[in-house]
Tab-separated table of C-alpha atoms in Angstrom:
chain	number	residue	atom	x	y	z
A	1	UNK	CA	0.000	0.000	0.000
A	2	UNK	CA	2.489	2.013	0.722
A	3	UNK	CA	4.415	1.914	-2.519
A	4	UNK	CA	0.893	2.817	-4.239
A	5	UNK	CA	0.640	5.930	-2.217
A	6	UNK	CA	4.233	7.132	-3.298
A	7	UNK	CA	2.875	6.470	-7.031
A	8	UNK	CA	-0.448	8.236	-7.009
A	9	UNK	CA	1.589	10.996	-4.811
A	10	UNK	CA	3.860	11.255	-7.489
A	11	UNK	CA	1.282	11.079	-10.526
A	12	UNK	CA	-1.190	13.685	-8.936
A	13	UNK	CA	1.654	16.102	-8.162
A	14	UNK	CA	3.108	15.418	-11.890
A	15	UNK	CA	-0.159	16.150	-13.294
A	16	UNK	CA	-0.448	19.508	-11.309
A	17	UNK	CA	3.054	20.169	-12.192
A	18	UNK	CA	2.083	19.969	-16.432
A	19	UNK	CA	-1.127	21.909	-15.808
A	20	UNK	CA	0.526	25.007	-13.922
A	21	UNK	CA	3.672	24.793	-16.333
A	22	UNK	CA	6.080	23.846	-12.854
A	23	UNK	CA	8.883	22.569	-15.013
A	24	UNK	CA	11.346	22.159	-11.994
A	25	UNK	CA	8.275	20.697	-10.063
A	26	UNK	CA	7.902	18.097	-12.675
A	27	UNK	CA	11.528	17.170	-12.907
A	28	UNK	CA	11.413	16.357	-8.988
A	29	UNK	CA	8.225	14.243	-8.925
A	30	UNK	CA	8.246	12.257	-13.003
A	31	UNK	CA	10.320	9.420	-11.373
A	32	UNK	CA	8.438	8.555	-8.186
A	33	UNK	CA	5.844	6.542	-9.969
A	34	UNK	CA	8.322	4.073	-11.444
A	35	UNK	CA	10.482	4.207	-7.941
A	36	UNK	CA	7.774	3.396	-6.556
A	37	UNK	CA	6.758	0.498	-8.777
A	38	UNK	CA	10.528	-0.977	-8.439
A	39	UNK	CA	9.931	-0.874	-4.498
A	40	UNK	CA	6.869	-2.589	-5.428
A	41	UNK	CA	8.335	-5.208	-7.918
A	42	UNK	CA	10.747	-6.435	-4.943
A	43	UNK	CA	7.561	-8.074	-3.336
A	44	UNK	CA	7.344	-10.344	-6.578
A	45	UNK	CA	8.596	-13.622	-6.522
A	46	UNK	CA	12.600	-13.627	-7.381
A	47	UNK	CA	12.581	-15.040	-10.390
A	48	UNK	CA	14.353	-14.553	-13.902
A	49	UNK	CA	11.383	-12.822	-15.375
A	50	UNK	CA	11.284	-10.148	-12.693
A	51	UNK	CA	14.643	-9.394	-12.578
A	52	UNK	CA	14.387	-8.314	-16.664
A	53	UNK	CA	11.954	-6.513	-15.934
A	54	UNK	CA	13.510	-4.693	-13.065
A	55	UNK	CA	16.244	-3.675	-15.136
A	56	UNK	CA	13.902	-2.495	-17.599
A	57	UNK	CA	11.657	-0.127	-14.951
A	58	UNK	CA	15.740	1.189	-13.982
A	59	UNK	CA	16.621	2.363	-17.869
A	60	UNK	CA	12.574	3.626	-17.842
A	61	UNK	CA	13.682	6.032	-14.892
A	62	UNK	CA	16.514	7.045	-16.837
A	63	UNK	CA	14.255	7.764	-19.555
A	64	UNK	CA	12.183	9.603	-17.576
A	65	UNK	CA	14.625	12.021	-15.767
A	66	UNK	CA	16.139	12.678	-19.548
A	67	UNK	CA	13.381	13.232	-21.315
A	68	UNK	CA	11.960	15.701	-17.846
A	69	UNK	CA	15.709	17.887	-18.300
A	70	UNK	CA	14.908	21.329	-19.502
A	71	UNK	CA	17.932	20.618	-21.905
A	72	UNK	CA	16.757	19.133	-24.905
A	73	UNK	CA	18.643	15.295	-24.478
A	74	UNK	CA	15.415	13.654	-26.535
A	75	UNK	CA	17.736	11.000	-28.474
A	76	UNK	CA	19.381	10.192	-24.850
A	77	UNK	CA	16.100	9.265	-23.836
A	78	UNK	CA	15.324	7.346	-26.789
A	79	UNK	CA	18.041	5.500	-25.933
A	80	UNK	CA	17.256	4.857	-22.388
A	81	UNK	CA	13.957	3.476	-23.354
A	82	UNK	CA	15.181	1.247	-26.003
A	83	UNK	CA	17.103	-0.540	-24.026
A	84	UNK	CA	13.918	-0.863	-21.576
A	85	UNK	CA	11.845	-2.362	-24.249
A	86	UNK	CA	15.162	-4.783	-25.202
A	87	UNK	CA	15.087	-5.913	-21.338
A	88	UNK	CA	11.460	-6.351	-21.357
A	89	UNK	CA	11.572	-8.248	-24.820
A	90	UNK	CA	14.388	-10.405	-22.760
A	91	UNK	CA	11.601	-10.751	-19.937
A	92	UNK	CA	9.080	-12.334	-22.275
A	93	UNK	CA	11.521	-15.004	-24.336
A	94	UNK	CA	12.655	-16.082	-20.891
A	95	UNK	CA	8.977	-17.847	-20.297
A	96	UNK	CA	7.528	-17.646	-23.740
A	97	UNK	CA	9.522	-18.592	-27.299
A	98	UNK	CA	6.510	-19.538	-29.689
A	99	UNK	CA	7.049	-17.813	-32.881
A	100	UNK	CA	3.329	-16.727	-32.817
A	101	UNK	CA	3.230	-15.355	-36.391
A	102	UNK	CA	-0.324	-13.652	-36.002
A	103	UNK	CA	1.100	-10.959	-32.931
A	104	UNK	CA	4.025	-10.813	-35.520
A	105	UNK	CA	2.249	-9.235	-37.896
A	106	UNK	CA	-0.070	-6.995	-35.703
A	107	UNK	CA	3.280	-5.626	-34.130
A	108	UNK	CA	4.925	-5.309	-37.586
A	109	UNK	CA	1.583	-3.409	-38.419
A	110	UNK	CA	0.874	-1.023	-35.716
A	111	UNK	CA	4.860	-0.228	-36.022
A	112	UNK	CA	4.575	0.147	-39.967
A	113	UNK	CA	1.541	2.160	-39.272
A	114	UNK	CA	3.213	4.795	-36.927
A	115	UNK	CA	6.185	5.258	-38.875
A	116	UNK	CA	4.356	6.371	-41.708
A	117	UNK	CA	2.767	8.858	-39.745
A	118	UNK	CA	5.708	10.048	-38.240
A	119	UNK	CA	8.020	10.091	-41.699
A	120	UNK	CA	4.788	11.761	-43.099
A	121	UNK	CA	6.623	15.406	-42.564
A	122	UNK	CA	10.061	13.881	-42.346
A	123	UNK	CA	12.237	13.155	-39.856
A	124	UNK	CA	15.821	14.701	-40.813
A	125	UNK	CA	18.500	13.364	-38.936
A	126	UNK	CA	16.082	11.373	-36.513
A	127	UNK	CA	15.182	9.433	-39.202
A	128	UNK	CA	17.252	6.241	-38.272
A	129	UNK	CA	16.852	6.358	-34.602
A	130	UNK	CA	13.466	6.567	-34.641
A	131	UNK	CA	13.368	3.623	-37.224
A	132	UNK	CA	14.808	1.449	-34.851
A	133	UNK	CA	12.964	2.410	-31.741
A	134	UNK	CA	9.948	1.519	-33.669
A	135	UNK	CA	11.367	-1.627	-34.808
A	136	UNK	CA	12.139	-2.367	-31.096
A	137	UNK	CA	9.045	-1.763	-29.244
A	138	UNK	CA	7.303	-3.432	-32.119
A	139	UNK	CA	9.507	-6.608	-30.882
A	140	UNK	CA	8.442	-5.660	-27.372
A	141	UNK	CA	4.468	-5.838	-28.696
A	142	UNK	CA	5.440	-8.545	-30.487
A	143	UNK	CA	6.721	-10.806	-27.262
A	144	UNK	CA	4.317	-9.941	-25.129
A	145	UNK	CA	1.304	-10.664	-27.340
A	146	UNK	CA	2.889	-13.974	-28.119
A	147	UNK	CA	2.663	-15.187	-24.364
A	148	UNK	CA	-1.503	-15.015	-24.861
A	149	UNK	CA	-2.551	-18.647	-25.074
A	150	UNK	CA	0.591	-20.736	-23.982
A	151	UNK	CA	0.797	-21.953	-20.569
A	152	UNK	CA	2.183	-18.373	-19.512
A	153	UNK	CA	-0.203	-17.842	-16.332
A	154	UNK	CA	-3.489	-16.462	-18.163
A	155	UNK	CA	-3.048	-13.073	-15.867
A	156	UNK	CA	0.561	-12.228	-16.211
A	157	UNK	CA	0.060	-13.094	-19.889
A	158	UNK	CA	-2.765	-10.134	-20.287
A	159	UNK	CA	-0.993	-7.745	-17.807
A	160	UNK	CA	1.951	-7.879	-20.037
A	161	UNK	CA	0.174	-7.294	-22.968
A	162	UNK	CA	-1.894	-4.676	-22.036
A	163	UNK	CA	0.796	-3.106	-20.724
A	164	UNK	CA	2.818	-3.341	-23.818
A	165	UNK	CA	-0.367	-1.840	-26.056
A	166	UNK	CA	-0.138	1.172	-23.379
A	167	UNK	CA	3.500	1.683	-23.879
A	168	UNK	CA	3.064	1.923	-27.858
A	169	UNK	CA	-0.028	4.244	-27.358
A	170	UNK	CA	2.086	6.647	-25.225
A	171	UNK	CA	5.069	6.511	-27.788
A	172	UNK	CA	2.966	7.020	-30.441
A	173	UNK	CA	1.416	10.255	-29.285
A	174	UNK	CA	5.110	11.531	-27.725
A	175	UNK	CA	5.873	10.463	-31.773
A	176	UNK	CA	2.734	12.775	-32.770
A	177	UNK	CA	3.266	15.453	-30.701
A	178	UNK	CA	6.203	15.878	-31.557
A	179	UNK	CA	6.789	15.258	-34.913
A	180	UNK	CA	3.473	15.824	-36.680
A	181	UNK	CA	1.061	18.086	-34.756
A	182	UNK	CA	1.362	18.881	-31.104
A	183	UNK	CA	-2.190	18.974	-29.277
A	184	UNK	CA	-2.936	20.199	-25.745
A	185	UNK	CA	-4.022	17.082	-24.380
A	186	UNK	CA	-0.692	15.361	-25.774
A	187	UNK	CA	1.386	15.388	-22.000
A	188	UNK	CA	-1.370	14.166	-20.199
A	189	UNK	CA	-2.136	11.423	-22.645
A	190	UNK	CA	1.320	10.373	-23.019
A	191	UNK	CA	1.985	10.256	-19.202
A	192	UNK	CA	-1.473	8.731	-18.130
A	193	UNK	CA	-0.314	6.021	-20.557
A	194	UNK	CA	3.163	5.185	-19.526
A	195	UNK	CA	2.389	4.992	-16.352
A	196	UNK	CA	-0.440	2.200	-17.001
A	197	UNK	CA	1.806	0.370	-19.054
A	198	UNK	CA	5.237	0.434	-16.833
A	199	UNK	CA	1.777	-1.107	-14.262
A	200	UNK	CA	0.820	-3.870	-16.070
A	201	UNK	CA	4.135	-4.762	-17.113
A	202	UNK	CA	5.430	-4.359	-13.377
A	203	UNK	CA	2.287	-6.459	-12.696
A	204	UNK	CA	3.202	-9.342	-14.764
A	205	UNK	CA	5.988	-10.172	-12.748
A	206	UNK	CA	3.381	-11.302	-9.769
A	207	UNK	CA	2.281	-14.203	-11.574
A	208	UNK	CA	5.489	-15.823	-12.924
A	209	UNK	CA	5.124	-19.374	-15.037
A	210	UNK	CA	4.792	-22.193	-13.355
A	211	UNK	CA	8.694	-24.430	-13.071
């Protein structure tokens, strides 16, 4: 209970934080609700699965203290969070290797789909990075969809998942917002997101497969 306190602290002060334009406000609180899902996480069981996913919730935090700087260090975050999805996509094989061809090609889709949109005004030199992020949480979609139906406990397996489709929805409008056609309701959207994603991922871990 008590981690969930620190997180909805955290969150509610964000939120006030974006709405009031508190920059420095925001920069303090953006990384409680993830600290406060790792504190959580340690009350999993130990197992491989949640330790990949710990790692990834510690590169996440990165993300999210680069991406809060008032300096603009966007490709350092991309890079931060790539290597998140990489450790979550690490957290997924290590219980689930079907090829499951049908999540495949949703991922493959959804990613296709967003980097047309994004490339539709061009890129310039962020072409290539954002390529391969794309390409990478489309793996991460990919792996987690792909534990649906095996003998992957039934409620880690749709945790995961839904957690993954919240993690493309939030980089997809950071992608929009930034790159298309920035809309008011963008930050909240974007934040509300992650932070129900990094949940249901952190969730997963609570119901690891069966040995």
């Amino acid at each position: 209970m008590g981690w969930l306190i620190l997180a909805l602290m955290g969150a509610v002060t964000f939120l006030y934080g974006t709405s009031v334009h508190a920059d420095l406000l925001c920069l303090l609180v953006k990384p409680l609700p993830v600290l406060a899902l790792l504190g959580w996480l340690h009350d999993a069981p130990p197992t491989e699965y949640r330790r990949w996913i710990s790692l990834g919730l510690m590169f996440s935090l990165v993300g999210d203290v680069l991406l809060a700087m008032p300096m603009d260090l966007f490709v350092f975050g991309l890079g931060a969070f790539l290597v998140a999805h990489l450790l979550y996509v690490k957290a997924y094989v290590s219980d689930c290797r079907r090829w499951a061809l049908l999540p495949l090609l949703i991922a493959l889709a959804a990613g296709a789909v967003l980097l047309w949109v994004l490339t539709s005004k061009g890129l310039g030199p962020l072409l290539i990075p954002v390529i391969v992020y794309g390409l990478t949480i489309s793996a991460m979609l990919w792996r987690a969809l792909a534990r649906l139906g095996t003998d992957v406990p039934r409620r880690s397996a749709w945790l995961a998942a839904a957690g993954a489709l919240a993690f493309v929805f939030s980089d997809s409008v950071i992608g929009i917002s930034r790159f298309v056609e920035p809309f008011a309701a963008a930050p909240y959207l974007i934040i509300l997101s992650y932070w129900l994603g990094q949940w249901g991922i952190t969730a997963s871990a609570f119901h690891p497969k069966p040995r």
